Coordinates of C-alpha atoms and ligand atoms in Angstrom, one line a residue:
M19 CA 33.8 -32.9 18.2
K20 CA 32.0 -30.5 15.7
S21 CA 34.3 -29.7 12.9
S22 CA 35.8 -26.1 12.9
I23 CA 34.1 -23.7 10.2
A24 CA 37.5 -22.1 9.6
D25 CA 38.3 -25.6 7.8
F26 CA 36.5 -25.3 5.1
A27 CA 36.3 -22.7 2.5
V28 CA 33.2 -22.2 -0.2
I29 CA 33.5 -21.3 -4.0
S30 CA 29.9 -19.8 -5.1
P31 CA 30.0 -20.1 -9.5
R32 CA 27.5 -18.4 -11.5
T33 CA 27.2 -20.5 -14.0
L34 CA 27.4 -23.9 -15.0
A35 CA 30.4 -23.4 -16.6
E36 CA 32.3 -22.2 -14.1
A37 CA 31.2 -24.8 -11.8
L38 CA 32.4 -26.8 -14.5
A39 CA 35.7 -25.7 -14.6
S40 CA 36.3 -25.6 -11.0
L41 CA 35.8 -29.0 -11.1
R42 CA 39.0 -29.5 -13.0
Q43 CA 41.3 -28.2 -10.4
T44 CA 43.6 -30.9 -7.9
P45 CA 41.7 -32.0 -6.0
P46 CA 38.9 -30.5 -7.4
P47 CA 35.6 -29.3 -4.9
V48 CA 33.3 -31.0 -3.1
P49 CA 29.7 -30.6 -4.6
L50 CA 26.9 -28.7 -2.0
A51 CA 23.6 -29.0 -2.3
G52 CA 20.9 -28.9 0.3
G53 CA 24.4 -30.0 2.7
T54 CA 21.2 -32.0 4.5
D55 CA 24.3 -34.9 4.3
I56 CA 27.0 -32.9 3.9
M57 CA 26.1 -30.6 7.8
V58 CA 26.0 -34.2 9.8
L59 CA 29.1 -34.9 8.5
L60 CA 30.2 -31.4 10.1
N61 CA 28.2 -31.4 13.2
A62 CA 29.6 -34.9 13.8
G63 CA 33.3 -33.8 12.8
Q64 CA 33.9 -36.4 10.3
L65 CA 33.8 -34.0 7.4
E66 CA 37.1 -33.5 4.9
P67 CA 38.8 -30.2 5.4
G68 CA 38.7 -28.5 2.0
V69 CA 36.4 -26.5 -1.0
Y70 CA 32.9 -27.2 -1.3
L71 CA 31.8 -26.1 -4.5
N72 CA 27.6 -24.4 -3.4
L73 CA 25.1 -25.6 -6.1
Y74 CA 22.5 -23.1 -5.1
S75 CA 24.3 -20.6 -7.1
V76 CA 24.3 -22.0 -10.2
P77 CA 20.8 -20.9 -11.8
E78 CA 21.0 -23.9 -14.5
L79 CA 21.1 -26.0 -11.7
R80 CA 18.1 -25.4 -10.5
R81 CA 15.5 -25.8 -13.7
P82 CA 11.9 -26.6 -13.0
I83 CA 10.7 -30.2 -13.3
E84 CA 10.5 -30.7 -16.3
V85 CA 8.0 -33.4 -18.0
S86 CA 8.0 -33.7 -21.7
A87 CA 5.0 -32.5 -24.0
G88 CA 4.2 -36.1 -25.4
V89 CA 3.7 -37.2 -22.0
R90 CA 1.2 -34.2 -20.7
D91 CA -0.9 -34.9 -24.5
A92 CA -1.1 -38.4 -23.8
G93 CA -4.7 -38.8 -22.4
T94 CA -5.3 -41.9 -24.6
W95 CA -2.4 -44.2 -23.9
G96 CA -2.7 -47.8 -24.1
A97 CA -5.9 -47.5 -26.6
G98 CA -3.9 -48.9 -29.6
G99 CA -1.2 -51.1 -27.2
A100 CA 1.7 -47.9 -27.9
D101 CA 4.4 -47.6 -25.7
P102 CA 3.8 -44.0 -23.1
P103 CA 6.2 -41.3 -25.1
G104 CA 8.3 -38.7 -22.9
E105 CA 9.8 -38.8 -19.6
V106 CA 10.1 -36.1 -16.6
R107 CA 13.3 -34.9 -16.2
L108 CA 14.4 -33.3 -13.0
S109 CA 17.3 -30.8 -12.3
A110 CA 20.3 -30.9 -10.0
L111 CA 18.8 -28.7 -7.4
T112 CA 15.3 -30.4 -7.7
T113 CA 13.7 -31.3 -4.0
Y114 CA 11.4 -33.4 -2.1
A115 CA 9.2 -30.9 -1.9
D116 CA 9.0 -30.1 -5.1
V117 CA 8.4 -33.6 -6.3
R118 CA 5.3 -33.6 -3.4
R119 CA 3.7 -30.1 -5.0
H120 CA 4.1 -31.2 -8.7
A121 CA 0.4 -33.1 -9.5
E122 CA 2.0 -34.3 -13.3
V123 CA 4.2 -35.8 -11.4
R124 CA 2.5 -37.6 -8.5
R125 CA 0.4 -38.7 -11.8
L126 CA 2.6 -40.3 -13.7
L127 CA 5.4 -41.3 -11.2
P128 CA 3.2 -42.3 -8.1
M129 CA 6.4 -43.7 -6.0
L130 CA 8.2 -40.6 -5.9
P131 CA 6.2 -38.8 -4.0
L132 CA 5.6 -41.5 -1.9
A133 CA 9.3 -42.0 -1.0
A134 CA 9.4 -38.3 -0.6
R135 CA 7.2 -37.7 2.0
E136 CA 9.0 -40.6 4.5
I137 CA 12.2 -38.7 3.9
G138 CA 13.0 -36.6 7.2
A139 CA 10.5 -33.8 7.9
V140 CA 9.4 -31.0 6.3
Q141 CA 12.3 -28.8 6.5
I142 CA 14.7 -31.8 5.3
Q143 CA 12.5 -32.1 1.5
S144 CA 12.4 -28.6 1.4
R145 CA 16.4 -28.4 1.0
A146 CA 17.1 -31.9 0.0
T147 CA 18.0 -33.1 -3.6
W148 CA 17.3 -36.5 -5.1
A149 CA 20.9 -36.0 -6.9
G150 CA 22.6 -35.4 -3.3
N151 CA 20.4 -38.3 -2.3
I152 CA 21.6 -40.5 -5.4
A153 CA 25.7 -38.6 -5.0
N154 CA 25.7 -39.7 -1.3
A155 CA 25.5 -43.7 -2.3
S156 CA 23.6 -44.6 1.3
P157 CA 22.6 -48.4 1.1
A158 CA 20.0 -46.5 3.0
A159 CA 18.8 -43.9 0.3
D160 CA 15.1 -43.6 0.0
G161 CA 15.0 -41.8 -2.9
V162 CA 17.0 -43.9 -5.2
P163 CA 15.1 -47.3 -5.1
P164 CA 12.0 -46.3 -6.9
L165 CA 13.8 -43.8 -9.6
M166 CA 15.7 -46.7 -10.4
A167 CA 12.6 -49.2 -10.6
Y168 CA 11.6 -46.4 -13.2
D169 CA 14.6 -47.0 -15.3
A170 CA 16.0 -43.4 -14.3
T171 CA 19.5 -42.2 -16.2
V172 CA 22.0 -40.1 -14.4
E173 CA 23.0 -36.8 -16.7
L174 CA 26.7 -36.2 -15.7
S175 CA 28.1 -33.4 -16.9
S176 CA 31.7 -31.9 -16.7
A177 CA 34.1 -29.3 -18.9
A178 CA 34.3 -32.1 -21.8
G179 CA 30.7 -32.6 -22.1
V180 CA 27.2 -34.6 -20.9
R181 CA 26.7 -38.1 -20.3
Q182 CA 24.0 -40.4 -19.6
V183 CA 24.4 -43.0 -16.8
A184 CA 21.6 -45.6 -16.3
L185 CA 21.3 -45.7 -12.2
S186 CA 20.8 -49.4 -12.5
E187 CA 24.6 -49.1 -13.7
F188 CA 26.2 -46.2 -11.3
Y189 CA 26.9 -48.1 -8.5
S190 CA 29.8 -51.2 -8.4
G191 CA 30.3 -50.9 -4.0
Y192 CA 29.8 -49.1 -0.9
K193 CA 30.2 -45.3 -1.8
Q194 CA 31.7 -46.1 -5.3
T195 CA 29.5 -44.6 -8.3
A196 CA 30.2 -44.0 -11.8
R197 CA 30.8 -39.9 -11.1
R198 CA 34.1 -38.8 -12.0
P199 CA 35.1 -36.5 -9.6
D200 CA 35.0 -33.6 -12.0
E201 CA 31.6 -33.9 -12.5
L202 CA 28.7 -33.3 -11.4
I203 CA 24.7 -35.0 -12.0
T204 CA 23.2 -32.2 -13.9
G205 CA 19.8 -34.2 -14.5
I206 CA 17.9 -37.3 -13.6
R207 CA 15.6 -38.7 -16.6
I208 CA 12.7 -40.3 -15.9
P209 CA 11.0 -42.6 -19.0
V210 CA 7.4 -43.0 -18.1
P211 CA 6.6 -46.3 -17.3
A212 CA 4.2 -48.4 -19.6
P213 CA 0.0 -48.0 -18.9
G214 CA -1.3 -50.0 -17.1
S215 CA 2.2 -50.7 -14.7
I216 CA 1.8 -51.4 -11.4
D217 CA 4.0 -50.3 -8.2
Y218 CA 5.1 -50.9 -5.2
F219 CA 6.8 -48.7 -2.5
R220 CA 7.5 -49.8 0.8
K221 CA 9.8 -48.7 3.8
V222 CA 10.5 -50.6 6.7
G223 CA 11.9 -48.5 10.0
T224 CA 11.7 -48.7 13.4
R225 CA 8.8 -45.5 12.8
K226 CA 6.3 -44.8 10.6
F227 CA 7.7 -41.4 9.6
Q228 CA 11.3 -40.1 10.6
A229 CA 13.4 -43.5 10.6
I230 CA 16.4 -45.0 8.9
S231 CA 15.0 -47.3 5.8
K232 CA 15.7 -51.5 8.0
V233 CA 14.9 -52.9 4.4
L234 CA 12.8 -50.9 1.8
L235 CA 11.1 -52.2 -1.8
A236 CA 10.5 -50.3 -4.5
G237 CA 9.1 -52.8 -7.4
L238 CA 7.2 -52.0 -10.9
V239 CA 5.5 -54.4 -13.0
E240 CA 4.2 -54.7 -16.6
L241 CA 1.6 -57.2 -17.3
G242 CA 0.4 -58.4 -20.7
G243 CA -3.1 -59.5 -21.5
S244 CA -1.9 -63.1 -20.2
R245 CA -1.0 -62.1 -16.9
E246 CA 2.3 -62.5 -17.9
I247 CA 5.1 -60.4 -17.0
R248 CA 6.6 -58.2 -19.4
K249 CA 8.9 -56.4 -17.1
I250 CA 10.1 -56.1 -13.8
R251 CA 11.6 -54.0 -11.3
L252 CA 12.9 -55.4 -7.7
V253 CA 15.1 -52.4 -5.9
F254 CA 15.6 -52.7 -2.6
A255 CA 17.5 -50.3 0.0
S256 CA 19.4 -50.8 3.1
V257 CA 19.5 -54.6 2.3
M258 CA 23.1 -54.8 0.2
P259 CA 25.9 -52.5 0.8
F260 CA 24.2 -50.4 -2.1
T261 CA 20.5 -49.7 -3.6
Y262 CA 20.4 -53.4 -5.4
R263 CA 18.5 -54.4 -8.1
A264 CA 17.1 -58.2 -8.0
R265 CA 17.8 -59.0 -11.4
K266 CA 18.4 -62.5 -11.0
T267 CA 14.7 -62.7 -9.5
E268 CA 13.7 -60.6 -12.0
S269 CA 15.2 -62.6 -14.6
V270 CA 12.8 -65.7 -13.2
L271 CA 9.4 -64.4 -12.9
E272 CA 9.7 -62.2 -17.0
G273 CA 7.5 -64.0 -19.5
R274 CA 6.0 -66.4 -16.5
R275 CA 2.2 -66.0 -15.5
L276 CA 1.8 -64.5 -12.6
E277 CA 0.4 -67.2 -10.5
P278 CA 1.3 -68.5 -6.6
G279 CA 4.1 -70.7 -8.4
A280 CA 5.9 -67.8 -10.1
V281 CA 5.4 -65.5 -6.4
S282 CA 7.2 -69.0 -4.3
L283 CA 9.6 -69.2 -6.8
A284 CA 10.5 -65.4 -7.2
V285 CA 11.0 -65.5 -3.3
E286 CA 13.3 -68.9 -3.4
T287 CA 15.6 -67.8 -6.3
L288 CA 15.3 -63.9 -4.1
R289 CA 16.5 -66.0 -1.0
T290 CA 19.2 -67.1 -1.9
E291 CA 20.4 -63.7 -4.2
L292 CA 20.7 -61.5 -1.8
K293 CA 23.6 -61.2 1.0
P294 CA 22.1 -58.5 3.9
I295 CA 24.7 -56.4 5.6
D296 CA 24.6 -56.7 9.2
D297 CA 25.0 -54.0 10.9
I298 CA 23.4 -51.6 13.7
R299 CA 20.4 -50.7 12.8
S300 CA 19.5 -54.6 11.8
T301 CA 20.3 -58.0 11.4
A302 CA 21.3 -59.3 7.7
R303 CA 18.8 -62.3 9.4
Y304 CA 16.0 -60.0 9.8
R305 CA 16.4 -57.5 6.5
L306 CA 16.6 -61.8 4.6
K307 CA 13.1 -62.6 6.2
V308 CA 11.6 -58.9 5.6
A309 CA 12.4 -58.3 1.8
C310 CA 11.2 -61.8 0.9
N311 CA 8.0 -61.0 3.0
L312 CA 8.0 -57.6 0.7
L313 CA 8.6 -59.3 -2.6
E314 CA 5.7 -61.7 -1.0
E315 CA 3.2 -58.6 -0.5
F316 CA 4.2 -57.0 -3.9
L317 CA 3.6 -60.3 -6.3
G318 CA 0.4 -61.0 -4.3
T319 CA -1.1 -57.7 -4.0
T320 CA -0.2 -57.4 -7.8
M321 CA -2.2 -61.0 -9.0
G322 CA -5.6 -59.7 -7.4
C323 CA -5.4 -56.3 -9.5
Ligands
FAD417 C1 17.2 -34.7 10.1 C2 18.1 -36.2 8.2 C3 16.5 -37.3 8.2 C4 17.3 -37.8 6.9 N1 16.0 -38.6 6.8 C5 16.7 -39.3 5.6 C6 15.7 -39.9 4.9 O1 14.3 -40.0 5.7 N2 16.1 -41.3 3.7 C7 16.7 -40.5 2.9 O2 16.9 -41.2 2.4 N3 17.9 -39.6 3.3 C8 17.4 -39.3 4.6 N4 18.4 -38.2 5.1 C9 19.6 -37.4 4.1 C10 19.8 -36.8 2.9 O3 19.0 -35.4 3.4 C11 19.3 -37.5 1.6 O4 20.7 -37.9 1.5 C12 19.4 -36.0 0.7 O5 18.6 -36.2 -0.4 C13 20.8 -35.3 0.4 O6 20.4 -33.9 -0.7 P1 21.4 -33.0 -0.4 O7 20.8 -32.1 -1.6 O8 20.7 -32.4 0.9 O9 22.9 -33.4 -0.4 P2 24.4 -32.6 0.0 O10 24.6 -32.8 1.7 O11 24.5 -31.2 -0.2 O12 25.4 -33.9 -0.7 C14 25.5 -34.8 -0.5 C15 26.5 -35.5 -1.4 O13 25.8 -35.9 -3.0 C16 27.0 -34.6 -3.1 N5 26.0 -33.9 -4.6 C17 25.4 -33.3 -4.3 N6 24.5 -32.7 -5.4 C18 25.8 -33.0 -5.9 C19 25.5 -33.6 -7.6 N7 24.4 -32.2 -8.0 N8 26.7 -33.4 -8.5 C20 27.1 -34.4 -8.0 N9 27.5 -34.5 -6.4 C21 26.2 -34.0 -5.4 C22 27.8 -34.1 -2.3 O14 29.0 -33.4 -2.5 C23 27.7 -34.9 -1.2 O15 29.3 -35.6 -1.2 C24 18.2 -37.1 6.4 C25 18.7 -36.1 6.3 C26 18.7 -35.2 7.8 C27 19.6 -34.4 8.2

């Protein structure tokens, strides 16, 4: 049964300072961004009655996507072997549609538009935010894995100040996050990967589009001159109780040459590292099999590059 709307109040602050001050109340109001997760709960009668904090009314939270000047001008990266400068910053209200439309983000961080196009349909993509996807902490969140593979940082603001938390450190269990109730996610900062990095994004669901993931892998690899793996990121959704970075498998690969033996070793390590969930969408056995297949595909195609 639907929740009764009379059980809910919404406050609409005009500034970020007002919004952060309101979060000092006990209990603090619950942030409301695009509402595409919250309204589903309301409709299902599962939303906690209480006060909600409308972020749409706060102009500081809807800054356009920022691409640092160093990145914009860096047409000659890699020529001198230097690391690429700069980063991309999404604001709290950046939507999937904003990312799909942004030519520089498409060029610099290609996994983000790939994820965005697979999230819901156009209506959801136009309303739902990346920050809401992070804060909602679903193990099946599709926006979180590519951000984590790119080493994104979450900017958390409260009346006491701002702190940065690596997205890979943000989750500690099912729906457990590093965000305190008095904090808002005010930005997501994404360093631009080194030139020549190879990425991989694949969502496996019951349908090609408009499906909740059964298994998703976002991967990023940086190879050295002798094809040795300088850095690798392997991030899975829908496999563990929260978005999971497979650090053990990453560490057996880092420093090795990318060759068939390394691929087999990585797949064997992943098989023991993952402890997949079993739920109505899929079985643990299927998830483990598909996660290993995706890793093999990612490393196999990278070997051929
Ligand atoms: C039809 C439909 C299809 C969908 N398809 C997909 C899909 O394919 N893949 C997928 O990953 N998701 C999907 N979703 C889920 C949802 O759209 C995403 O998780 C979305 O990114 C949530 O963003 P939002 O702005 O709507 O969040 P909201 O619903 O406003 O909030 C979600 C949670 O985040 C918190 N929150 C929001 N913003 C902040 C902030 N700035 N600081 C602190 N806390 C905050 C809220 O308090 C709440 O707990 C779908 C939803 C629907 C209804």
